Amino acid sequence: GRNASSDRGVIGGTPGFTAPEVWSGQRDKIGPAADVYSLAAFFWALITGKPPKHHGRSTRIESTDLISRRLHDGFAHCLAESSENRSQ
């Protein structure tokens, strides 16, 4: 929903857990894919003990022995920079 902060253009969220389109203020691109990004970042941090790393505008997750390669690839898909490339 709308609130006074979003109406004024104030962006809220925890760095590392907020989708790139939210931080960049692309309101037309904010939707369910932003929630997918945030949930994936949360679960990544829960499993590995560290949030995903951000390099400029892109998010990277390091390989780890804590999860399978297939699950790692799923996280990478959900943490894609572009909302169009994320599962919804």
GROMACS .gro file of N, CA and C in nm:
model
  264
    1GLY      N    1   0.080  -0.117   0.000
    1GLY     CA    2   0.000   0.000   0.000
    1GLY      C    3   0.086   0.126   0.000
    2ARG      N    4   0.019   0.235  -0.003
    2ARG     CA    5   0.088   0.364  -0.005
    2ARG      C    6   0.099   0.417   0.137
    3ASN      N    7   0.205   0.490   0.162
    3ASN     CA    8   0.218   0.558   0.289
    3ASN      C    9   0.288   0.691   0.266
    4ALA      N   10   0.294   0.771   0.369
    4ALA     CA   11   0.351   0.905   0.354
    4ALA      C   12   0.495   0.901   0.308
    5SER      N   13   0.573   0.804   0.358
    5SER     CA   14   0.714   0.796   0.320
    5SER      C   15   0.730   0.766   0.172
    6SER      N   16   0.654   0.668   0.121
    6SER     CA   17   0.669   0.634  -0.021
    6SER      C   18   0.615   0.745  -0.109
    7ASP      N   19   0.513   0.817  -0.061
    7ASP     CA   20   0.459   0.929  -0.139
    7ASP      C   21   0.561   1.041  -0.153
    8ARG      N   22   0.648   1.057  -0.054
    8ARG     CA   23   0.751   1.161  -0.058
    8ARG      C   24   0.878   1.113  -0.127
    9GLY      N   25   0.883   0.988  -0.166
    9GLY     CA   26   1.000   0.936  -0.235
    9GLY      C   27   1.107   0.883  -0.142
   10VAL      N   28   1.076   0.865  -0.014
   10VAL     CA   29   1.171   0.811   0.081
   10VAL      C   30   1.177   0.660   0.062
   11ILE      N   31   1.298   0.608   0.051
   11ILE     CA   32   1.317   0.465   0.032
   11ILE      C   33   1.355   0.403   0.164
   12GLY      N   34   1.289   0.295   0.199
   12GLY     CA   35   1.320   0.225   0.322
   12GLY      C   36   1.360   0.082   0.292
   13GLY      N   37   1.436   0.025   0.379
   13GLY     CA   38   1.477  -0.113   0.363
   13GLY      C   39   1.618  -0.134   0.414
   14THR      N   40   1.651  -0.256   0.440
   14THR     CA   41   1.783  -0.290   0.489
   14THR      C   42   1.876  -0.314   0.371
   15PRO      N   43   1.986  -0.240   0.365
   15PRO     CA   44   2.082  -0.264   0.255
   15PRO      C   45   2.121  -0.412   0.251
   16GLY      N   46   2.126  -0.466   0.133
   16GLY     CA   47   2.160  -0.606   0.115
   16GLY      C   48   2.037  -0.695   0.107
   17PHE      N   49   1.924  -0.645   0.155
   17PHE     CA   50   1.801  -0.723   0.153
   17PHE      C   51   1.692  -0.654   0.073
   18THR      N   52   1.723  -0.541   0.016
   18THR     CA   53   1.627  -0.463  -0.062
   18THR      C   54   1.663  -0.473  -0.211
   19ALA      N   55   1.564  -0.501  -0.292
   19ALA     CA   56   1.586  -0.521  -0.435
   19ALA      C   57   1.641  -0.395  -0.502
   20PRO      N   58   1.725  -0.412  -0.605
   20PRO     CA   59   1.783  -0.297  -0.674
   20PRO      C   60   1.681  -0.198  -0.728
   21GLU      N   61   1.567  -0.247  -0.776
   21GLU     CA   62   1.468  -0.155  -0.831
   21GLU      C   63   1.405  -0.067  -0.723
   22VAL      N   64   1.405  -0.116  -0.601
   22VAL     CA   65   1.354  -0.035  -0.489
   22VAL      C   66   1.454   0.077  -0.458
   23TRP      N   67   1.582   0.040  -0.446
   23TRP     CA   68   1.685   0.140  -0.416
   23TRP      C   69   1.697   0.244  -0.525
   24SER      N   70   1.677   0.205  -0.649
   24SER     CA   71   1.693   0.301  -0.759
   24SER      C   72   1.567   0.384  -0.781
   25GLY      N   73   1.460   0.353  -0.708
   25GLY     CA   74   1.338   0.432  -0.719
   25GLY      C   75   1.255   0.405  -0.844
   26GLN      N   76   1.275   0.290  -0.906
   26GLN     CA   77   1.200   0.255  -1.027
   26GLN      C   78   1.063   0.201  -0.988
   27ARG      N   79   0.973   0.289  -0.950
   27ARG     CA   80   0.842   0.249  -0.899
   27ARG      C   81   0.765   0.158  -0.994
   28ASP      N   82   0.780   0.179  -1.122
   28ASP     CA   83   0.706   0.097  -1.219
   28ASP      C   84   0.756  -0.047  -1.222
   29LYS      N   85   0.873  -0.073  -1.167
   29LYS     CA   86   0.929  -0.209  -1.167
   29LYS      C   87   0.915  -0.279  -1.032
   30ILE      N   88   0.865  -0.208  -0.932
   30ILE     CA   89   0.851  -0.267  -0.799
   30ILE      C   90   0.724  -0.350  -0.794
   31GLY      N   91   0.739  -0.476  -0.758
   31GLY     CA   92   0.627  -0.568  -0.751
   31GLY      C   93   0.668  -0.694  -0.678
   32PRO      N   94   0.602  -0.805  -0.707
   32PRO     CA   95   0.633  -0.931  -0.639
   32PRO      C   96   0.780  -0.973  -0.650
   33ALA      N   97   0.845  -0.938  -0.760
   33ALA     CA   98   0.986  -0.977  -0.777
   33ALA      C   99   1.075  -0.911  -0.671
   34ALA      N  100   1.038  -0.794  -0.623
   34ALA     CA  101   1.115  -0.729  -0.515
   34ALA      C  102   1.102  -0.809  -0.386
   35ASP      N  103   0.986  -0.866  -0.363
   35ASP     CA  104   0.967  -0.951  -0.245
   35ASP      C  105   1.047  -1.081  -0.258
   36VAL      N  106   1.051  -1.136  -0.378
   36VAL     CA  107   1.131  -1.257  -0.403
   36VAL      C  108   1.277  -1.229  -0.370
   37TYR      N  109   1.327  -1.114  -0.415
   37TYR     CA  110   1.466  -1.075  -0.389
   37TYR      C  111   1.491  -1.068  -0.238
   38SER      N  112   1.404  -0.998  -0.167
   38SER     CA  113   1.423  -0.980  -0.023
   38SER      C  114   1.418  -1.113   0.052
   39LEU      N  115   1.324  -1.198   0.016
   39LEU     CA  116   1.315  -1.329   0.082
   39LEU      C  117   1.437  -1.415   0.052
   40ALA      N  118   1.483  -1.413  -0.072
   40ALA     CA  119   1.603  -1.490  -0.107
   40ALA      C  120   1.724  -1.440  -0.030
   41ALA      N  121   1.739  -1.309  -0.019
   41ALA     CA  122   1.851  -1.253   0.057
   41ALA      C  123   1.842  -1.293   0.204
   42PHE      N  124   1.722  -1.290   0.260
   42PHE     CA  125   1.702  -1.329   0.399
   42PHE      C  126   1.739  -1.475   0.420
   43PHE      N  127   1.687  -1.565   0.334
   43PHE     CA  128   1.717  -1.707   0.350
   43PHE      C  129   1.864  -1.737   0.325
   44TRP      N  130   1.927  -1.665   0.231
   44TRP     CA  131   2.071  -1.683   0.208
   44TRP      C  132   2.148  -1.650   0.336
   45ALA      N  133   2.115  -1.539   0.398
   45ALA     CA  134   2.183  -1.499   0.523
   45ALA      C  135   2.152  -1.597   0.635
   46LEU      N  136   2.031  -1.648   0.640
   46LEU     CA  137   1.994  -1.745   0.742
   46LEU      C  138   2.076  -1.874   0.729
   47ILE      N  139   2.094  -1.920   0.608
   47ILE     CA  140   2.166  -2.046   0.583
   47ILE      C  141   2.317  -2.028   0.598
   48THR      N  142   2.371  -1.921   0.541
   48THR     CA  143   2.517  -1.905   0.536
   48THR      C  144   2.573  -1.820   0.650
   49GLY      N  145   2.488  -1.743   0.715
   49GLY     CA  146   2.535  -1.654   0.821
   49GLY      C  147   2.586  -1.521   0.769
   50LYS      N  148   2.577  -1.499   0.637
   50LYS     CA  149   2.623  -1.374   0.577
   50LYS      C  150   2.524  -1.330   0.470
   51PRO      N  151   2.497  -1.200   0.461
   51PRO     CA  152   2.409  -1.154   0.354
   51PRO      C  153   2.478  -1.165   0.219
   52PRO      N  154   2.403  -1.163   0.110
   52PRO     CA  155   2.465  -1.163  -0.023
   52PRO      C  156   2.556  -1.041  -0.037
   53LYS      N  157   2.661  -1.056  -0.115
   53LYS     CA  158   2.754  -0.945  -0.136
   53LYS      C  159   2.708  -0.860  -0.254
   54HIS      N  160   2.723  -0.731  -0.240
   54HIS     CA  161   2.684  -0.639  -0.346
   54HIS      C  162   2.809  -0.577  -0.406
   55HIS      N  163   2.817  -0.584  -0.538
   55HIS     CA  164   2.929  -0.528  -0.613
   55HIS      C  165   2.871  -0.426  -0.710
   56GLY      N  166   2.875  -0.301  -0.669
   56GLY     CA  167   2.813  -0.200  -0.753
   56GLY      C  168   2.664  -0.220  -0.755
   57ARG      N  169   2.610  -0.248  -0.872
   57ARG     CA  170   2.466  -0.268  -0.885
   57ARG      C  171   2.427  -0.415  -0.882
   58SER      N  172   2.523  -0.505  -0.886
   58SER     CA  173   2.489  -0.646  -0.892
   58SER      C  174   2.507  -0.714  -0.756
   59THR      N  175   2.434  -0.821  -0.738
   59THR     CA  176   2.442  -0.901  -0.616
   59THR      C  177   2.510  -1.032  -0.650
   60ARG      N  178   2.602  -1.072  -0.565
   60ARG     CA  179   2.672  -1.199  -0.588
   60ARG      C  180   2.665  -1.284  -0.463
   61ILE      N  181   2.652  -1.411  -0.485
   61ILE     CA  182   2.657  -1.504  -0.375
   61ILE      C  183   2.772  -1.599  -0.400
   62GLU      N  184   2.848  -1.623  -0.297
   62GLU     CA  185   2.965  -1.709  -0.310
   62GLU      C  186   2.923  -1.854  -0.299
   63SER      N  187   3.000  -1.941  -0.361
   63SER     CA  188   2.975  -2.083  -0.347
   63SER      C  189   3.003  -2.123  -0.203
   64THR      N  190   2.927  -2.217  -0.155
   64THR     CA  191   2.943  -2.264  -0.018
   64THR      C  192   2.912  -2.412  -0.011
   65ASP      N  193   2.974  -2.479   0.083
   65ASP     CA  194   2.947  -2.621   0.103
   65ASP      C  195   2.817  -2.644   0.180
   66LEU      N  196   2.754  -2.535   0.225
   66LEU     CA  197   2.633  -2.547   0.306
   66LEU      C  198   2.510  -2.583   0.224
   67ILE      N  199   2.515  -2.558   0.092
   67ILE     CA  200   2.401  -2.588   0.006
   67ILE      C  201   2.448  -2.653  -0.123
   68SER      N  202   2.356  -2.720  -0.191
   68SER     CA  203   2.389  -2.785  -0.317
   68SER      C  204   2.405  -2.680  -0.427
   69ARG      N  205   2.467  -2.721  -0.535
   69ARG     CA  206   2.485  -2.632  -0.651
   69ARG      C  207   2.349  -2.590  -0.708
   70ARG      N  208   2.257  -2.683  -0.710
   70ARG     CA  209   2.123  -2.655  -0.764
   70ARG      C  210   2.052  -2.548  -0.680
   71LEU      N  211   2.062  -2.558  -0.548
   71LEU     CA  212   2.002  -2.458  -0.461
   71LEU      C  213   2.073  -2.324  -0.476
   72HIS      N  214   2.205  -2.329  -0.489
   72HIS     CA  215   2.283  -2.207  -0.512
   72HIS      C  216   2.234  -2.136  -0.638
   73ASP      N  217   2.214  -2.212  -0.745
   73ASP     CA  218   2.166  -2.154  -0.870
   73ASP      C  219   2.026  -2.094  -0.854
   74GLY      N  220   1.943  -2.157  -0.772
   74GLY     CA  221   1.811  -2.103  -0.745
   74GLY      C  222   1.819  -1.969  -0.672
   75PHE      N  223   1.909  -1.960  -0.575
   75PHE     CA  224   1.929  -1.833  -0.506
   75PHE      C  225   1.979  -1.726  -0.604
   76ALA      N  226   2.073  -1.763  -0.688
   76ALA     CA  227   2.127  -1.667  -0.786
   76ALA      C  228   2.015  -1.615  -0.876
   77HIS      N  229   1.925  -1.702  -0.915
   77HIS     CA  230   1.811  -1.661  -1.000
   77HIS      C  231   1.721  -1.563  -0.925
   78CYS      N  232   1.692  -1.592  -0.799
   78CYS     CA  233   1.604  -1.505  -0.719
   78CYS      C  234   1.669  -1.373  -0.681
   79LEU      N  235   1.802  -1.367  -0.687
   79LEU     CA  236   1.875  -1.245  -0.654
   79LEU      C  237   1.925  -1.173  -0.779
   80ALA      N  238   1.865  -1.205  -0.893
   80ALA     CA  239   1.905  -1.139  -1.018
   80ALA      C  240   1.886  -0.988  -1.007
   81GLU      N  241   1.976  -0.913  -1.069
   81GLU     CA  242   1.967  -0.767  -1.065
   81GLU      C  243   1.838  -0.715  -1.127
   82SER      N  244   1.800  -0.771  -1.237
   82SER     CA  245   1.679  -0.726  -1.308
   82SER      C  246   1.557  -0.801  -1.255
   83SER      N  247   1.452  -0.727  -1.221
   83SER     CA  248   1.329  -0.790  -1.171
   83SER      C  249   1.267  -0.883  -1.274
   84GLU      N  250   1.288  -0.855  -1.401
   84GLU     CA  251   1.233  -0.940  -1.507
   84GLU      C  252   1.297  -1.079  -1.508
   85ASN      N  253   1.417  -1.091  -1.451
   85ASN     CA  254   1.489  -1.218  -1.452
   85ASN      C  255   1.466  -1.300  -1.325
   86ARG      N  256   1.383  -1.252  -1.234
   86ARG     CA  257   1.355  -1.325  -1.109
   86ARG      C  258   1.225  -1.402  -1.118
   87SER      N  259   1.217  -1.509  -1.041
   87SER     CA  260   1.092  -1.585  -1.030
   87SER      C  261   0.988  -1.498  -0.962
   88GLN      N  262   0.863  -1.521  -0.998
   88GLN     CA  263   0.754  -1.446  -0.933
   88GLN      C  264   0.644  -1.539  -0.893
   0.00000   0.00000   0.00000
